[in-house]
Coordinates of N, CA and C and ligand atoms in Angstrom, one line a residue:
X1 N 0.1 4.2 10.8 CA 1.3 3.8 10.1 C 1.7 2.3 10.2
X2 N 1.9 1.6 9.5 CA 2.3 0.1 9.2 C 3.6 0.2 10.3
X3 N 3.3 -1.4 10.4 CA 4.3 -1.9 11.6 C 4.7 -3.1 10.5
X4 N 6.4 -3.8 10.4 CA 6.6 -4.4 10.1 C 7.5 -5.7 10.7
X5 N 7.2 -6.7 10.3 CA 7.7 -7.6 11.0 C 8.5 -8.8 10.8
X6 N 9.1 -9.6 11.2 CA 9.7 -10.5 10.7 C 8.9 -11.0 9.4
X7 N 8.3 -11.2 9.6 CA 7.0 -12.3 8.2 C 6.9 -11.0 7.3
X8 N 7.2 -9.5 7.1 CA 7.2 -8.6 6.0 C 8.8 -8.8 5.8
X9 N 9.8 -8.8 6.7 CA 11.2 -9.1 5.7 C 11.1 -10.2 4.9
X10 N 10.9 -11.4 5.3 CA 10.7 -12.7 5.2 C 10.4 -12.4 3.5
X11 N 9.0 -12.2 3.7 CA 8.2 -11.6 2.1 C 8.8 -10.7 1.0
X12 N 9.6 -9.7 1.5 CA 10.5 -8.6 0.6 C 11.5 -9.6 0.4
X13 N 12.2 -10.5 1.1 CA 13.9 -10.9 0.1 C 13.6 -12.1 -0.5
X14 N 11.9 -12.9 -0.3 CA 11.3 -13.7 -1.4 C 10.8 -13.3 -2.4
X15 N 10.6 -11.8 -2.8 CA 10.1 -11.4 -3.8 C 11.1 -10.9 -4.4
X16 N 12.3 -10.6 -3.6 CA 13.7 -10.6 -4.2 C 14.1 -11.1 -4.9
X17 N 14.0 -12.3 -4.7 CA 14.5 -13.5 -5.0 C 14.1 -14.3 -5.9
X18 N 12.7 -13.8 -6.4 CA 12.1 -14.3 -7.1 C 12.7 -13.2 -8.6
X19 N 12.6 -11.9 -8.2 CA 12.9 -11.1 -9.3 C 14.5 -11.4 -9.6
X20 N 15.5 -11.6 -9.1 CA 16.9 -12.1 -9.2 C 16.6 -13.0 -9.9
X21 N 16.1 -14.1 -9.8 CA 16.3 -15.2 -10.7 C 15.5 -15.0 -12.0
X22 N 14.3 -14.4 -12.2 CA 13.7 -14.0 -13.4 C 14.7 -13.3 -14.1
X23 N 15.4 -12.5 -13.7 CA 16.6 -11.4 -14.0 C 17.7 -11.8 -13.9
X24 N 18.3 -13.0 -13.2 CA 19.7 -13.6 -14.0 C 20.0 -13.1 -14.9
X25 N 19.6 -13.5 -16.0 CA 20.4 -13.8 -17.3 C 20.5 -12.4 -17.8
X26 N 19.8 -11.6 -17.3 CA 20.4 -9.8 -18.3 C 20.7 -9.3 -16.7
X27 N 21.2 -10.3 -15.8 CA 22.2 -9.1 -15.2 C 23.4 -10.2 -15.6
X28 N 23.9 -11.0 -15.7 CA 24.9 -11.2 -16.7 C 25.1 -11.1 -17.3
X29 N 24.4 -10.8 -18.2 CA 24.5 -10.0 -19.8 C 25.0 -8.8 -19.5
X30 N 24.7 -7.8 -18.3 CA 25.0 -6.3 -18.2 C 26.4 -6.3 -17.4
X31 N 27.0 -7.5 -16.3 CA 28.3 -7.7 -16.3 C 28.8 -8.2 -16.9
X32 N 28.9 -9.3 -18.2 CA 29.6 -9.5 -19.5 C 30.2 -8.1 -19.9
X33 N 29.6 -7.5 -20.1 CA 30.0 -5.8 -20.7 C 31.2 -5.6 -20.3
X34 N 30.9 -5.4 -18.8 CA 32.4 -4.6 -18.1 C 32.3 -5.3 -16.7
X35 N 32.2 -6.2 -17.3 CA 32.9 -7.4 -15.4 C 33.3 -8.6 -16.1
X36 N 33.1 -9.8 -15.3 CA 33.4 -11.0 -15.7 C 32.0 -11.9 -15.7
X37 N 31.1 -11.4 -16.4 CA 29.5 -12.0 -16.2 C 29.4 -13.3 -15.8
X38 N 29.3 -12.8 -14.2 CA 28.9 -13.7 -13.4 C 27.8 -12.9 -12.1
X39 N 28.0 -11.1 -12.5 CA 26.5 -10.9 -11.3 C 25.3 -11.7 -10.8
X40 N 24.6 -12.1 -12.7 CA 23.4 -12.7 -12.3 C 23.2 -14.3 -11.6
X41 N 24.4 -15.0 -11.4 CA 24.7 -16.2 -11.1 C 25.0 -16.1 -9.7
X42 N 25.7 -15.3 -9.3 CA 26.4 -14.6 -8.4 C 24.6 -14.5 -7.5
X43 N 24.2 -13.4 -7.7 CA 23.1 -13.0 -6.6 C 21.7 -13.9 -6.8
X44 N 21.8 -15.1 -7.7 CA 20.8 -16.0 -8.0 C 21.1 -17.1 -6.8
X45 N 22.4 -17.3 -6.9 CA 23.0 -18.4 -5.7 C 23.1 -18.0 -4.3
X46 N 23.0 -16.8 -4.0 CA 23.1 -16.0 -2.8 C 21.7 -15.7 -2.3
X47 N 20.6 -15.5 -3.4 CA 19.2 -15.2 -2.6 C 18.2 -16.7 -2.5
X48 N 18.9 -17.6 -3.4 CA 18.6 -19.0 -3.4 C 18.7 -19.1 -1.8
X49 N 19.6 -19.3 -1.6 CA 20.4 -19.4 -0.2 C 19.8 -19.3 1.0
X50 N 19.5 -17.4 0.7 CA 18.7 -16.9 1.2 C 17.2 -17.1 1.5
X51 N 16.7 -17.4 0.3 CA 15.3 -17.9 0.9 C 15.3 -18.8 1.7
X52 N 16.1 -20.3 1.3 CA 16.4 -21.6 2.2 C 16.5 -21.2 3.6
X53 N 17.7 -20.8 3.8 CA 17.9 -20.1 5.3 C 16.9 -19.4 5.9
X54 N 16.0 -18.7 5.4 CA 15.0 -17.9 6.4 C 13.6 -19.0 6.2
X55 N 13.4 -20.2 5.6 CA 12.6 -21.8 5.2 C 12.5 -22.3 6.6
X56 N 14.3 -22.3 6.9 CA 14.3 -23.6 8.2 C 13.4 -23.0 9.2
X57 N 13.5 -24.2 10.2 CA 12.5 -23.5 11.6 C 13.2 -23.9 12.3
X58 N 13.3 -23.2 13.5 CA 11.9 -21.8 14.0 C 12.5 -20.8 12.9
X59 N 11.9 -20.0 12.3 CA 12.8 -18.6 11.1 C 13.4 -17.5 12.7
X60 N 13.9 -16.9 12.1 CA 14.4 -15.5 13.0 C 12.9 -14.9 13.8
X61 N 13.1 -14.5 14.6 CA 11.8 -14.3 15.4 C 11.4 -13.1 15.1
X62 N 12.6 -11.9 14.9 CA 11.8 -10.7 14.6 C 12.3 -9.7 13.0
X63 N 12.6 -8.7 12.5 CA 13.0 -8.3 11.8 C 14.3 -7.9 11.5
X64 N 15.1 -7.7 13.0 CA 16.4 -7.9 12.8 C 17.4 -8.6 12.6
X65 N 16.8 -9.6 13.2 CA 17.6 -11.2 13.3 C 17.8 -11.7 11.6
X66 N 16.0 -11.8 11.2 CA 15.4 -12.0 9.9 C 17.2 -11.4 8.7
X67 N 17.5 -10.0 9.0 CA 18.3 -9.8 8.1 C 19.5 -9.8 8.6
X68 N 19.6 -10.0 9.5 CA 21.2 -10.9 9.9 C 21.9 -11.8 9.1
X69 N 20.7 -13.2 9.6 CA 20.6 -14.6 8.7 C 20.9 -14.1 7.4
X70 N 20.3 -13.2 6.9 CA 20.1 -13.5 5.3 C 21.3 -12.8 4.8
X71 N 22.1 -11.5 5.8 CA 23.4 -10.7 5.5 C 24.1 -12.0 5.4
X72 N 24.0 -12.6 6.5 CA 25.6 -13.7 6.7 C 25.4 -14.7 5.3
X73 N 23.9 -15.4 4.9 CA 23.8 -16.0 4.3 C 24.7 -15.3 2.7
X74 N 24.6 -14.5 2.4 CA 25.0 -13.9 1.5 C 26.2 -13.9 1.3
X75 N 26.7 -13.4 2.7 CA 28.2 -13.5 2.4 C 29.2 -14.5 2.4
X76 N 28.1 -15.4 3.0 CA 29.1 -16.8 2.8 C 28.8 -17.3 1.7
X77 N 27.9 -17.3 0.8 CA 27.4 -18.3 -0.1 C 27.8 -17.4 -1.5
X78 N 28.3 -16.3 -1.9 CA 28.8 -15.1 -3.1 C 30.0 -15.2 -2.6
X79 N 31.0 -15.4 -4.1 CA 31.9 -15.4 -3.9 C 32.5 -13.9 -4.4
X80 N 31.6 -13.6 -5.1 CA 32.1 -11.9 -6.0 C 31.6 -11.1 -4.6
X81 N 32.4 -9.8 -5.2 CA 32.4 -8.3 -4.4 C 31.0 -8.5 -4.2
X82 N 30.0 -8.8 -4.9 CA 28.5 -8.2 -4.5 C 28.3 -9.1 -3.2
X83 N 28.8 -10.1 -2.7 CA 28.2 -11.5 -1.5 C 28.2 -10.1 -0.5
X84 N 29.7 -10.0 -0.3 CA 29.9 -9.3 0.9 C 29.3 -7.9 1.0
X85 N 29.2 -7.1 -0.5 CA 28.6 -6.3 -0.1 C 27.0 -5.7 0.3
X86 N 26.2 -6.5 -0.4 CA 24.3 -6.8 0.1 C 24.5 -7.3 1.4
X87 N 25.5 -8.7 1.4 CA 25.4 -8.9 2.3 C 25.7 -8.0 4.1
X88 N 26.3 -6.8 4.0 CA 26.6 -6.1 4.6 C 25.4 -4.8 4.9
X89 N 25.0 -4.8 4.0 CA 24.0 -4.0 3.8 C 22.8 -4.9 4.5
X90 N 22.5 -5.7 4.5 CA 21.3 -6.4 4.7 C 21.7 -6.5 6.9
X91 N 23.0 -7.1 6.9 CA 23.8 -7.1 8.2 C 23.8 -5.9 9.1
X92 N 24.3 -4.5 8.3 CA 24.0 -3.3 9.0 C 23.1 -2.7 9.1
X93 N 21.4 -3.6 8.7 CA 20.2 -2.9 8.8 C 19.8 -3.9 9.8
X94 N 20.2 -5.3 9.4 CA 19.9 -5.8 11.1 C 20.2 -5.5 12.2
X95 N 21.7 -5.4 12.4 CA 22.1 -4.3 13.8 C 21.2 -3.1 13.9
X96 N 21.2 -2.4 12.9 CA 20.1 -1.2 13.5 C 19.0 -1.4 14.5
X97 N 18.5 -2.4 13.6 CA 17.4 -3.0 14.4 C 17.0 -3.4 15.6
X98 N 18.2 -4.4 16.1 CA 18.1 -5.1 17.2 C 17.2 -6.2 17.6
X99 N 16.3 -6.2 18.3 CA 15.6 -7.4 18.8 C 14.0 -6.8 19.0
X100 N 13.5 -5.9 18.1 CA 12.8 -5.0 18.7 C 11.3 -6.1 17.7
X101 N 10.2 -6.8 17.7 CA 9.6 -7.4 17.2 C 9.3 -6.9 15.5
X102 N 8.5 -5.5 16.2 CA 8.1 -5.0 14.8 C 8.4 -3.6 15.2
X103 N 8.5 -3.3 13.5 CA 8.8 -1.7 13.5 C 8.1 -0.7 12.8
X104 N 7.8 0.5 13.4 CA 7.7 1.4 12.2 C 8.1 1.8 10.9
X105 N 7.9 2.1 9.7 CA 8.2 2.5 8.8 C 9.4 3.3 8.5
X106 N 9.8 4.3 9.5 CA 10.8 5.4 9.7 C 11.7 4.6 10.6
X107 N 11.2 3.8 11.1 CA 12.9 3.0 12.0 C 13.2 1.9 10.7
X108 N 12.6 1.6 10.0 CA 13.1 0.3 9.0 C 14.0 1.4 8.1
X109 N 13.4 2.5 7.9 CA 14.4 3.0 6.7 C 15.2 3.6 7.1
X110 N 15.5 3.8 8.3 CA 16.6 4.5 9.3 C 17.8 3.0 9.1
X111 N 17.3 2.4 9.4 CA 18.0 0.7 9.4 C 18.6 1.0 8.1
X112 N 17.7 0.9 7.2 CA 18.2 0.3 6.1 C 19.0 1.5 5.4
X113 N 19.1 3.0 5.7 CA 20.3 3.9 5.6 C 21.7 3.7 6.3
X114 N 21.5 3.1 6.9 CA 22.2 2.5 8.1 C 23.5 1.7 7.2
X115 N 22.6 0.5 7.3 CA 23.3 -0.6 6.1 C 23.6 0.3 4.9
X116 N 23.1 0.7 4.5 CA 23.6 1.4 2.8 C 24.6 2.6 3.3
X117 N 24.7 2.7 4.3 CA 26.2 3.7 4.7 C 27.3 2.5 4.9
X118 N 26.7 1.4 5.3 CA 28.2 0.1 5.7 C 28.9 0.1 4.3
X119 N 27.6 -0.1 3.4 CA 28.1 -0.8 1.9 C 29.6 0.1 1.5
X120 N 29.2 1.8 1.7 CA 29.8 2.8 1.7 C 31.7 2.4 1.9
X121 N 30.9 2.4 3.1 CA 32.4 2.2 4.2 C 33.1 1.1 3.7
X122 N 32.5 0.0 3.3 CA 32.9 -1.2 3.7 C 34.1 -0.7 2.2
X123 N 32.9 -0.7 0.6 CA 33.7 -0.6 -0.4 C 34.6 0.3 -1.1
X124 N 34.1 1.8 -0.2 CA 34.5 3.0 -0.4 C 34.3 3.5 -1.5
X125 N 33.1 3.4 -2.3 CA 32.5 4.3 -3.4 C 31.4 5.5 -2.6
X126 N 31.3 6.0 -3.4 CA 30.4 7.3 -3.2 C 29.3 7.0 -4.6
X127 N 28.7 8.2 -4.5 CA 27.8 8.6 -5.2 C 28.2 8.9 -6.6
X128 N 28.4 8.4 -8.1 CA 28.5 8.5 -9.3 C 29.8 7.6 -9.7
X129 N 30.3 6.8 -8.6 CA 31.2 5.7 -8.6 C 30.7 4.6 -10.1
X130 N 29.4 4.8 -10.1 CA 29.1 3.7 -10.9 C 29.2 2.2 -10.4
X131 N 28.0 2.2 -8.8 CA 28.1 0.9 -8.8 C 26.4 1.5 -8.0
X132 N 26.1 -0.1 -7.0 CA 25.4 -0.4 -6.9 C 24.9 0.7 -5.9
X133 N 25.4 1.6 -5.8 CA 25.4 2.6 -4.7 C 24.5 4.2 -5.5
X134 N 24.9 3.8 -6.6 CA 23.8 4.7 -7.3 C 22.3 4.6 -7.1
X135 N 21.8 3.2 -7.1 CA 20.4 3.3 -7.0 C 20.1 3.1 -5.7
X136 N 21.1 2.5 -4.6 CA 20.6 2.3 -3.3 C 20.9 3.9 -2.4
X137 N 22.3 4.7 -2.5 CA 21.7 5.9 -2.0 C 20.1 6.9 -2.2
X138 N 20.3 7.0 -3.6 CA 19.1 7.4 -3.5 C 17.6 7.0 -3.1
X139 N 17.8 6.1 -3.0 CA 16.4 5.5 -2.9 C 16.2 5.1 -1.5
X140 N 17.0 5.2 -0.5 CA 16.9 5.5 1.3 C 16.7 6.7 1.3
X141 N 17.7 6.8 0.6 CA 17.1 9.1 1.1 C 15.4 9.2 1.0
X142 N 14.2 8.4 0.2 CA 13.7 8.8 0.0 C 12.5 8.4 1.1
X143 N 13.2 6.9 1.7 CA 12.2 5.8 2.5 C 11.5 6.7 3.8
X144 N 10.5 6.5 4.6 CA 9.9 5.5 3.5 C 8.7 5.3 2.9
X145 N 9.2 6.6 2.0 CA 7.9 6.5 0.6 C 8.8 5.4 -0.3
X146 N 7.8 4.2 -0.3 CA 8.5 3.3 -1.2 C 8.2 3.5 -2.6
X147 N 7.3 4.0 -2.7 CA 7.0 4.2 -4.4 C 7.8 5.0 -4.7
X148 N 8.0 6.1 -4.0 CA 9.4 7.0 -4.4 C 10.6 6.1 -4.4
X149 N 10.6 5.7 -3.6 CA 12.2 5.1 -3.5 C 12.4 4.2 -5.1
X150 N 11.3 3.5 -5.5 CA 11.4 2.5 -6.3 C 11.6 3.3 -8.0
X151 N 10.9 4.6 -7.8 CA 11.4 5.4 -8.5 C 12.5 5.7 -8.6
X152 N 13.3 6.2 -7.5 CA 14.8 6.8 -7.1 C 15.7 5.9 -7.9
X153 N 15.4 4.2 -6.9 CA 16.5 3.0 -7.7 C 16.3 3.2 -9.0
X154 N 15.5 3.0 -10.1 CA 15.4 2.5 -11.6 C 15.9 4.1 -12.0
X155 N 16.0 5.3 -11.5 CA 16.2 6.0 -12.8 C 17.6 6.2 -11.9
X156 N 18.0 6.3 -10.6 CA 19.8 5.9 -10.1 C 20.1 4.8 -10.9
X157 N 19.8 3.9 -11.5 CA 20.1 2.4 -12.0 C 20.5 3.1 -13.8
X158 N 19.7 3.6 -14.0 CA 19.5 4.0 -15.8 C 21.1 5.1 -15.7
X159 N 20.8 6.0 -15.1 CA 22.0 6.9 -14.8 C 22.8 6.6 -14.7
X160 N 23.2 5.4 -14.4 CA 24.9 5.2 -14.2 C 25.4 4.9 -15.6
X161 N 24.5 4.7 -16.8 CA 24.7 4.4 -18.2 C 26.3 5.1 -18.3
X162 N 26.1 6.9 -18.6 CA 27.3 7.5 -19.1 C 28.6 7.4 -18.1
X163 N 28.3 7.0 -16.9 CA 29.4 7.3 -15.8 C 30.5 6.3 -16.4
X164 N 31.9 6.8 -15.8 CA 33.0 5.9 -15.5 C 33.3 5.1 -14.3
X165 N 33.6 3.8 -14.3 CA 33.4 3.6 -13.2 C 34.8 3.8 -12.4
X166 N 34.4 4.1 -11.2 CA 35.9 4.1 -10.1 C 35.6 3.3 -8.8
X167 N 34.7 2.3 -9.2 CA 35.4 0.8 -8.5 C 34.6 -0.2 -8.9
X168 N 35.2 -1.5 -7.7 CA 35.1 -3.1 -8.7 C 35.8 -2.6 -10.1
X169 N 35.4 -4.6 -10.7 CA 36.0 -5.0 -11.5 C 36.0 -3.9 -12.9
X170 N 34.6 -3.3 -12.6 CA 34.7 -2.3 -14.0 C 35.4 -1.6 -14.5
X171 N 36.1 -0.9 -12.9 CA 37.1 0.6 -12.7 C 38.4 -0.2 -13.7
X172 N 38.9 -1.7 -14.0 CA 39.8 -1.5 -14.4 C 39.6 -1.7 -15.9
X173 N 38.4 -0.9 -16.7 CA 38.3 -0.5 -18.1 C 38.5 0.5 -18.4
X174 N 38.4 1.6 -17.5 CA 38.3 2.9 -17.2 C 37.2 3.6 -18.7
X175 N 37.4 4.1 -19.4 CA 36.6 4.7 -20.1 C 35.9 3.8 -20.8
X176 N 36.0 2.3 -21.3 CA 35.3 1.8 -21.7 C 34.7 1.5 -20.8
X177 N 34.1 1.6 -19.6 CA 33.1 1.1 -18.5 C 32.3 2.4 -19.1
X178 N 32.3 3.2 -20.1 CA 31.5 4.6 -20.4 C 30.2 3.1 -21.1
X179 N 29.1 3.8 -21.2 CA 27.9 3.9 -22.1 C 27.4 2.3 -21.7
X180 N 27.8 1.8 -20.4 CA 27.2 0.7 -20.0 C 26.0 0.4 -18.3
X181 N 25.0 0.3 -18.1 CA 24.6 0.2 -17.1 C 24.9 -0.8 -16.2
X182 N 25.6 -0.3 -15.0 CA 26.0 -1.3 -13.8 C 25.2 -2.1 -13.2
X183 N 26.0 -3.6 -13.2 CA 25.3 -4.4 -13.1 C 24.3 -4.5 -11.3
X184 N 25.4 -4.1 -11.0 CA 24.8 -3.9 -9.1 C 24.0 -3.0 -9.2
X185 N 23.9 -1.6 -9.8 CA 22.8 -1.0 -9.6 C 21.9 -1.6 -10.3
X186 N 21.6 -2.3 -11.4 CA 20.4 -3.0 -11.8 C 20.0 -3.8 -10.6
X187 N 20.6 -4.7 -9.8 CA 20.5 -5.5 -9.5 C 19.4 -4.8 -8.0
X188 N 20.6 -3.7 -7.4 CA 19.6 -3.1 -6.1 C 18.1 -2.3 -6.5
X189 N 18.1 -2.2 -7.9 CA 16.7 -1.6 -8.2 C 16.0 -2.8 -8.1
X190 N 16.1 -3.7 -8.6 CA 15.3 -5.1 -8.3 C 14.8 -5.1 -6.6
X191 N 15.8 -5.0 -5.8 CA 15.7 -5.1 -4.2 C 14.6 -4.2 -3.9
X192 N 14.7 -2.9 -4.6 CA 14.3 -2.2 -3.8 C 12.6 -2.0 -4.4
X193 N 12.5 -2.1 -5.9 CA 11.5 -2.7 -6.4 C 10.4 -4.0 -6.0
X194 N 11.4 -5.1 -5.3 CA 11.2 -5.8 -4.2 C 10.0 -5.4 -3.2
X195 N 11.2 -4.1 -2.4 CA 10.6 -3.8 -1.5 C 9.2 -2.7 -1.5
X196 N 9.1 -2.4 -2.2 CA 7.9 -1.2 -2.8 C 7.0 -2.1 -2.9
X197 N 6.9 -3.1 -3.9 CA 5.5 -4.6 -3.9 C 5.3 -4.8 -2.5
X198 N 6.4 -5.2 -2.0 CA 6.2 -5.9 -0.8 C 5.2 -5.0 0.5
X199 N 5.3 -3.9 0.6 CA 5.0 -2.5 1.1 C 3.6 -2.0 0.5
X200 N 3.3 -2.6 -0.7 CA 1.7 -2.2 -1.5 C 1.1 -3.1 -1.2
X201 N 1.9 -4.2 -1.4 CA 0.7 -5.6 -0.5 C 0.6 -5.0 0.3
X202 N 0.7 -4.7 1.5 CA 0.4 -4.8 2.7 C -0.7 -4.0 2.9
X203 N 0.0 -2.7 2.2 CA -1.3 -1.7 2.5 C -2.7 -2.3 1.6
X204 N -3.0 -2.7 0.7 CA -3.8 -3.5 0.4 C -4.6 -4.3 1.1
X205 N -3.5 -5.1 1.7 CA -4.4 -6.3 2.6 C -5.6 -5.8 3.9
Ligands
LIG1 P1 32.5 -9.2 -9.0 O1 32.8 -7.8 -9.5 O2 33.5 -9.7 -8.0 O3 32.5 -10.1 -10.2 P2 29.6 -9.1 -9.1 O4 29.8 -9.2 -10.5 O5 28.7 -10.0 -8.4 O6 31.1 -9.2 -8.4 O7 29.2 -7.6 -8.7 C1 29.6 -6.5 -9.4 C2 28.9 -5.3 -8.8 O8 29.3 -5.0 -7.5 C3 29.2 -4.0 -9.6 O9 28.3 -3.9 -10.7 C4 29.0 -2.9 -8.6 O10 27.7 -2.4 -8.6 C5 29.2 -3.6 -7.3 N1 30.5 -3.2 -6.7 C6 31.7 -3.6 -7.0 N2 32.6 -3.0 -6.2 C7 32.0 -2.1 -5.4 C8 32.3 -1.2 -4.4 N3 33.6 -1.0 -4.0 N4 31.3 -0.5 -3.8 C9 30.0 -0.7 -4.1 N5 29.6 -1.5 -5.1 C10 30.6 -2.2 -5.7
LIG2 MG1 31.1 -10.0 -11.8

């Protein structure tokens, strides 16, 4: 079973990051709808950030640290609900972690259920809330089969189309937030789509 290490986080929130910014502009387009279209600007400026910060040297030494840096980076550098929230998520899969070099596959997705229960707590949506919680629950339940997961996010991401939303900025359209896809859940299928490439490389190599 694959062992992952600082240099595989490192690689997943640069391929992040690379798909955020190719995807700016239709995730602003998809918060235009029912936010204040500024998602894709928003998480373009925050994974920018992000890559920079995990650039400098020495980088974080192992895989926990790795997503510490990049939680805080987030939260300081987004100024919308989504900074603090990724950012939180990214932070309570580093704590999971701890200082441990590299990890198994089943401690990283343990982590990273971890963090996607903070996002929970932190914003207090659930499951059909219609946010970014749609594609990231399901898609830890599934880790870590990533090709499943990467399945779980895009069609959790497509699903929130009919939902109403009951939080963020959307919740205050109430039924006109109907027949639109959430811009966070687009945005965590990207992540997690991220993370699936990132996970096929390897096994490849
Ligand atoms: P803002 O809403 O402050 O403009 P963004 O546009 O960057 O921030 O992010 C909006 C996304 O954040 C939404 O599409 C939704 O997925 C997510 N979101 C907002 N509030 C919450 C919450 N309480 N819990 C989980 N996700 C949320
Ligand atoms: Mg917004």
């Amino acid at each position: 079973m694959a062992r992952r290490d600082a240099e595989f986080i490192r690689r997943w929130l640069g391929a992040a990051a690379e798909a955020i910014t190719r995807d700016a502009g239709r995730l602003t387009e998809l918060d235009s709808a029912i936010g204040d279209a500024d998602h894709g600007s928003n998480m373009r400026r925050g994974f920018t950030a992000v890559v920079a910060a995990l650039t400098e040297e020495p980088p974080p030494p192992d895989p926990g640290h790795t997503l510490l840096v990049a939680g805080r980076t987030l939260i300081s550098t987004v100024g919308g609900a989504s900074g603090p929230l990724y950012g939180t998520l990214l932070r309570g899969a580093g704590k999971a972690l701890g200082d441990e070099q590299a990890v198994e596959d089943e401690r990283l997705a343990e982590a990273l259920r971890a963090g996607v229960d903070s996002v929970a707590r932190l914003g207090g949506a659930a499951a059909g809330d219609k946010t970014m919680l749609d594609a990231l629950l399901p898609a830890v339940a599934v880790l870590p089969d990533y090709a499943a997961a990467r399945q779980a996010a895009e069609e959790g991401a497509k699903a929130t189309v009919p939902l109403r939303a009951r939080k963020g900025r959307a919740s205050y359209l109430g039924e006109r937030s109907m027949g639109h896809l959430d811009p966070g859940a687009a945005s965590s299928a990207l992540l997690v789509v991220a993370l699936a490439e990132t996970a096929a490389a390897d096994e490849e190599a």
